[in-house]
Short mmCIF file of C-alpha atoms in Angstrom, two decimals:
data_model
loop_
_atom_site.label_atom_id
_atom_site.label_comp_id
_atom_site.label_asym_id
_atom_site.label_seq_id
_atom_site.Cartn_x
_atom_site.Cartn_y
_atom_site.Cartn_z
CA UNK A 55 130.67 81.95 120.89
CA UNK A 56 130.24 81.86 117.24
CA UNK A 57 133.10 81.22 115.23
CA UNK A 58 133.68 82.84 112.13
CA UNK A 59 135.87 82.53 108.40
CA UNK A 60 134.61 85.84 107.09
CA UNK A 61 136.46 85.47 103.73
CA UNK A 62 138.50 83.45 101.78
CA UNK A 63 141.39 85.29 103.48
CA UNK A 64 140.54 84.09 106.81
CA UNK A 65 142.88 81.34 108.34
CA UNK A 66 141.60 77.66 109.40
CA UNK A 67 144.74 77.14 111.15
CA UNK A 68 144.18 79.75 113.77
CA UNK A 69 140.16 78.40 114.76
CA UNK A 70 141.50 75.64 117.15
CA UNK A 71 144.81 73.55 117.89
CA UNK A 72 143.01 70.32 116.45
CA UNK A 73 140.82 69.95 113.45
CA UNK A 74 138.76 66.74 113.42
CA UNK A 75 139.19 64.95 110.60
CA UNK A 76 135.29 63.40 109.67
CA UNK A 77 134.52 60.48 107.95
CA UNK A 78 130.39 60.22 108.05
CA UNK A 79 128.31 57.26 106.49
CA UNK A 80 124.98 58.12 107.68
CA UNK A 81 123.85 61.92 107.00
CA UNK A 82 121.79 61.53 110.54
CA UNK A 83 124.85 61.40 112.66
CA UNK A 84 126.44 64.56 111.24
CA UNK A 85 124.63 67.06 113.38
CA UNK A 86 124.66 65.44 116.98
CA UNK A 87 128.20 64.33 116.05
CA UNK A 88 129.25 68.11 115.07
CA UNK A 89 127.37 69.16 118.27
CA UNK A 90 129.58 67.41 120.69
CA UNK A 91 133.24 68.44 118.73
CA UNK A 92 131.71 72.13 119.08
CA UNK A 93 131.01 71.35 122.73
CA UNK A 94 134.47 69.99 123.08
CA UNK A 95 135.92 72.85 122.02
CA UNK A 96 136.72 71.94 118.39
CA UNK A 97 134.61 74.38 116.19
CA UNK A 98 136.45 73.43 113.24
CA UNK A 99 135.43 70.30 111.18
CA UNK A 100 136.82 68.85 108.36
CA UNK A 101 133.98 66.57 106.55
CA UNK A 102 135.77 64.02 104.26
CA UNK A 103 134.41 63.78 100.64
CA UNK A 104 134.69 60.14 101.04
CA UNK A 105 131.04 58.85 101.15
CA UNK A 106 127.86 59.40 99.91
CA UNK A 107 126.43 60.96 102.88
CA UNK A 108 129.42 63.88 103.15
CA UNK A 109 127.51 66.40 101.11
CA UNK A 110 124.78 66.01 102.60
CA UNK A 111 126.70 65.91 106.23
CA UNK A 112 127.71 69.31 105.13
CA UNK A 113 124.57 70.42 104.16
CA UNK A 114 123.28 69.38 107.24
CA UNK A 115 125.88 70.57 110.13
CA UNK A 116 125.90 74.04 107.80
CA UNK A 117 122.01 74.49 108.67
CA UNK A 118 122.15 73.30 111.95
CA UNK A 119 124.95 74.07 114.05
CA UNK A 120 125.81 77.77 113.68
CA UNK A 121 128.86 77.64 115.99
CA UNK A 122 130.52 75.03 113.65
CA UNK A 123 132.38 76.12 110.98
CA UNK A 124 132.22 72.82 108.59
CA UNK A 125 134.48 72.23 105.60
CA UNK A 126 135.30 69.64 103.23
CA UNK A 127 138.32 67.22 103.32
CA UNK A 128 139.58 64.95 100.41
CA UNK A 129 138.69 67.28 97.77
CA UNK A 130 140.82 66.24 94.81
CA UNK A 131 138.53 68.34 91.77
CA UNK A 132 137.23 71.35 90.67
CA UNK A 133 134.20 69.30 90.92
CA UNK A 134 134.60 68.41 94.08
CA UNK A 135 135.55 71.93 95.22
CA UNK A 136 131.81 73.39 93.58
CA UNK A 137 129.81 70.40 95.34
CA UNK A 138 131.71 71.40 98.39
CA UNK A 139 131.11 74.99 98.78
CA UNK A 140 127.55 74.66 97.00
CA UNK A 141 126.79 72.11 100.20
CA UNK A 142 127.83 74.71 102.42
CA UNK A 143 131.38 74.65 103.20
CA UNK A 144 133.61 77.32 104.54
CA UNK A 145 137.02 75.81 103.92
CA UNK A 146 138.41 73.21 101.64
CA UNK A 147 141.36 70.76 102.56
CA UNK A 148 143.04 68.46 100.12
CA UNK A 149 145.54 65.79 99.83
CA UNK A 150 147.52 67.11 97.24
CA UNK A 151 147.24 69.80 94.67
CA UNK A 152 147.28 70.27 90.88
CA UNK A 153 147.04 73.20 89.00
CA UNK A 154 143.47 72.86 88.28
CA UNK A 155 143.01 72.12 91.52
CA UNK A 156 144.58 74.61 92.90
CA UNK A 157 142.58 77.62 90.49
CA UNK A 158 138.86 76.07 91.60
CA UNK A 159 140.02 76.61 94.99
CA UNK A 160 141.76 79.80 94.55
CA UNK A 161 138.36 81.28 93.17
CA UNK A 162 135.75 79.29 95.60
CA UNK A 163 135.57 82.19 97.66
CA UNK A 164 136.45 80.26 100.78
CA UNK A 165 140.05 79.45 102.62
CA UNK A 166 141.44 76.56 101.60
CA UNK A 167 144.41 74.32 102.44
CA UNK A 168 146.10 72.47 99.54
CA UNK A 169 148.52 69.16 100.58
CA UNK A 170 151.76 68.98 100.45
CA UNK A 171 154.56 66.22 101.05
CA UNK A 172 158.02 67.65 99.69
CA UNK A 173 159.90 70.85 99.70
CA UNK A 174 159.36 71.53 95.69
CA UNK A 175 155.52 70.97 96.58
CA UNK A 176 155.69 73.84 99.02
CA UNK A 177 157.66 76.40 97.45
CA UNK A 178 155.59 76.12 94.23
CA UNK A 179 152.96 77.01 96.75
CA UNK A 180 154.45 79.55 97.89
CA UNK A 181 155.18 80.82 93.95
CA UNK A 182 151.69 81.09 93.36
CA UNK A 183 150.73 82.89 96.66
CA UNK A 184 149.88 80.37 98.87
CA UNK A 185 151.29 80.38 102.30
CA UNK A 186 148.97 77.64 104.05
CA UNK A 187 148.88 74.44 103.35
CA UNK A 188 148.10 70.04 104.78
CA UNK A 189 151.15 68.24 105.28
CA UNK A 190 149.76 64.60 104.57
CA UNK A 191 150.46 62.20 105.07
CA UNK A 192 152.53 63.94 108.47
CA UNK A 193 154.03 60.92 110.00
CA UNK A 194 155.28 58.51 106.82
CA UNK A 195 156.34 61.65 105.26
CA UNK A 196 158.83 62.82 108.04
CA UNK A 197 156.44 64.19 110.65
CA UNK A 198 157.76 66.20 113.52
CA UNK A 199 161.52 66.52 111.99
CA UNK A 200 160.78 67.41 108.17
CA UNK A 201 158.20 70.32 109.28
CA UNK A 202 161.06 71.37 111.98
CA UNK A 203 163.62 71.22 108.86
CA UNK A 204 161.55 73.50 106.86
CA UNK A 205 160.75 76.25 109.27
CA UNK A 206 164.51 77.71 108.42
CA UNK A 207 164.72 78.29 105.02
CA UNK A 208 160.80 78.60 104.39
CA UNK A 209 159.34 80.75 107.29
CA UNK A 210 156.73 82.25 105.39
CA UNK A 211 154.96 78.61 105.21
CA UNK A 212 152.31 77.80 107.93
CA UNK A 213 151.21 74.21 108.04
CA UNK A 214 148.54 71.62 109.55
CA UNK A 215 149.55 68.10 109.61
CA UNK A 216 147.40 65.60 109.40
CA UNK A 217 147.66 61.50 109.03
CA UNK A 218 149.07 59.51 111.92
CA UNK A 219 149.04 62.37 114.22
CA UNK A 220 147.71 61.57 117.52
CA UNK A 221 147.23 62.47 120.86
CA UNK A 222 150.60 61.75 121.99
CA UNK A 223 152.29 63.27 118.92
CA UNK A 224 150.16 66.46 118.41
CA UNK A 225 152.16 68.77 121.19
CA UNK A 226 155.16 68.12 119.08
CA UNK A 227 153.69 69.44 115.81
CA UNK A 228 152.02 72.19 117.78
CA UNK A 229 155.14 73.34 119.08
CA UNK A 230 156.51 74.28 116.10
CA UNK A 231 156.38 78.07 114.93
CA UNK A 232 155.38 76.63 111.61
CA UNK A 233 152.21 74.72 112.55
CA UNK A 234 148.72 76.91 113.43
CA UNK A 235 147.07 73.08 114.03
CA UNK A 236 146.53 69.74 113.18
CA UNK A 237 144.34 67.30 112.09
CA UNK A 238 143.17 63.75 113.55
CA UNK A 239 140.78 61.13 113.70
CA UNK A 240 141.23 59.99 117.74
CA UNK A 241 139.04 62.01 119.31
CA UNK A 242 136.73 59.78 116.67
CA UNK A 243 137.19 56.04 117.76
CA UNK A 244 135.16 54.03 115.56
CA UNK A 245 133.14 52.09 118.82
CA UNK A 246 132.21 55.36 119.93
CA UNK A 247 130.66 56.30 116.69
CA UNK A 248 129.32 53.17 116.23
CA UNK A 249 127.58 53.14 119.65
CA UNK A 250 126.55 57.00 118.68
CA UNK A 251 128.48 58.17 121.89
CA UNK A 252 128.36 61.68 121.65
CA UNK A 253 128.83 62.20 125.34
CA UNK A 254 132.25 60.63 124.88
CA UNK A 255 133.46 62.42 121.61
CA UNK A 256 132.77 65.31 123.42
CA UNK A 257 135.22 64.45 126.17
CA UNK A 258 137.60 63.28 123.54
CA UNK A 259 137.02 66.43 121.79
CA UNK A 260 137.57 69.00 124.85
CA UNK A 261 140.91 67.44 126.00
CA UNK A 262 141.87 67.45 122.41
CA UNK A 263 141.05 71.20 122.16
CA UNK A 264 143.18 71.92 125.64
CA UNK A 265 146.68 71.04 123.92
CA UNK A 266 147.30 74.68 123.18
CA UNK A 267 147.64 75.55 126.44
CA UNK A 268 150.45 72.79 127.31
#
């Protein structure tokens, strides 16, 4: 089954319970590596903006695996937001947000989730419209309890946490009314990259993708 963002109005947090969170330093792994998350269940796949090769990862899982639906992580410019969705990207996630920021992604034409780490930081968001958003870094900035603290007065916020969330910990976030999904790196564990295990990340990826049902 295909997956699908139609338009910028679309929402990444409803496309699985777990977005992987992609850090690739050779352009040639992207597509077998995108092949078994998609396999696994985890169509969703955030591509870091932290090498060299991530544009062209993009580029590259954007061409070649149709069921993906492949965005960028760490974007931090309006540069960074053009380079993303010119390589082919069809969401945008960032750490943190700043006005700037937060107009280049308003008008890429894809969905996009801007971090956040405080309460002001999310009800500015909210000011200006935006009702989705990263809570990063999820664990050292109260994890499980802050998110559970917000749903009351700020209901209308929908959240994916990502940093330090793990297999263990995701159920928690996912149980709250305020979370769509998260994001993590431990379906990735750098020896199975390393050794180009796809067979594995795939079985990483598929139990990953069954925590929704728990």
């Amino acid at each position: 089954m295909t997956s699908a963002l139609p338009s910028a109005s679309a929402s990444v947090l409803d496309l699985a319970p777990v977005v992987p969170v992609v850090v690739i330093e050779d352009a040639a792994d992207a597509v077998p590596l995108a092949r078994a998350l998609v396999a696994g269940g985890l169509p969703a796949i955030e591509v870091t903006l932290r090498t060299p090769a991530a544009l062209d990862a993009i580029r590259a899982i954007a061409a070649e695996v149709p069921d993906a639906v492949v965005g960028a992580g760490t974007v931090i410019t309006p540069a960074g937001v053009a380079d993303a969705v010119g390589a082919g990207a069809r969401f945008l996630v960032s750490p943190g947000w700043t006005d700037g920021l937060l107009d280049a992604m308003k008008t890429s034409g894809v969905p996009f989730l801007p971090g956040v780490s405080t309460t002001s930081e999310v009800v500015a968001l909210l000011e200006r419209g935006v009702s989705e958003m990263k809570f990063f870094p999820a664990e050292a900035a109260g994890g499980v309890p802050y998110l559970k603290s917000l749903s009351g007065p700020l209901p209308q916020a929908r959240f994916c946490p990502t940093g330090g969330v793990s297999l263990t910990s995701a159920p928690s976030y996912l149980s709250l009314p305020n979370v769509g999904c998260v994001g993590g790196t431990w379906m990735l564990p750098a020896d199975a990259l390393a050794a180009r295990d796809w067979a594995r990340v795939e079985t990483l990826a598929r139990e990953a993708a069954g925590l929704r049902a728990r």
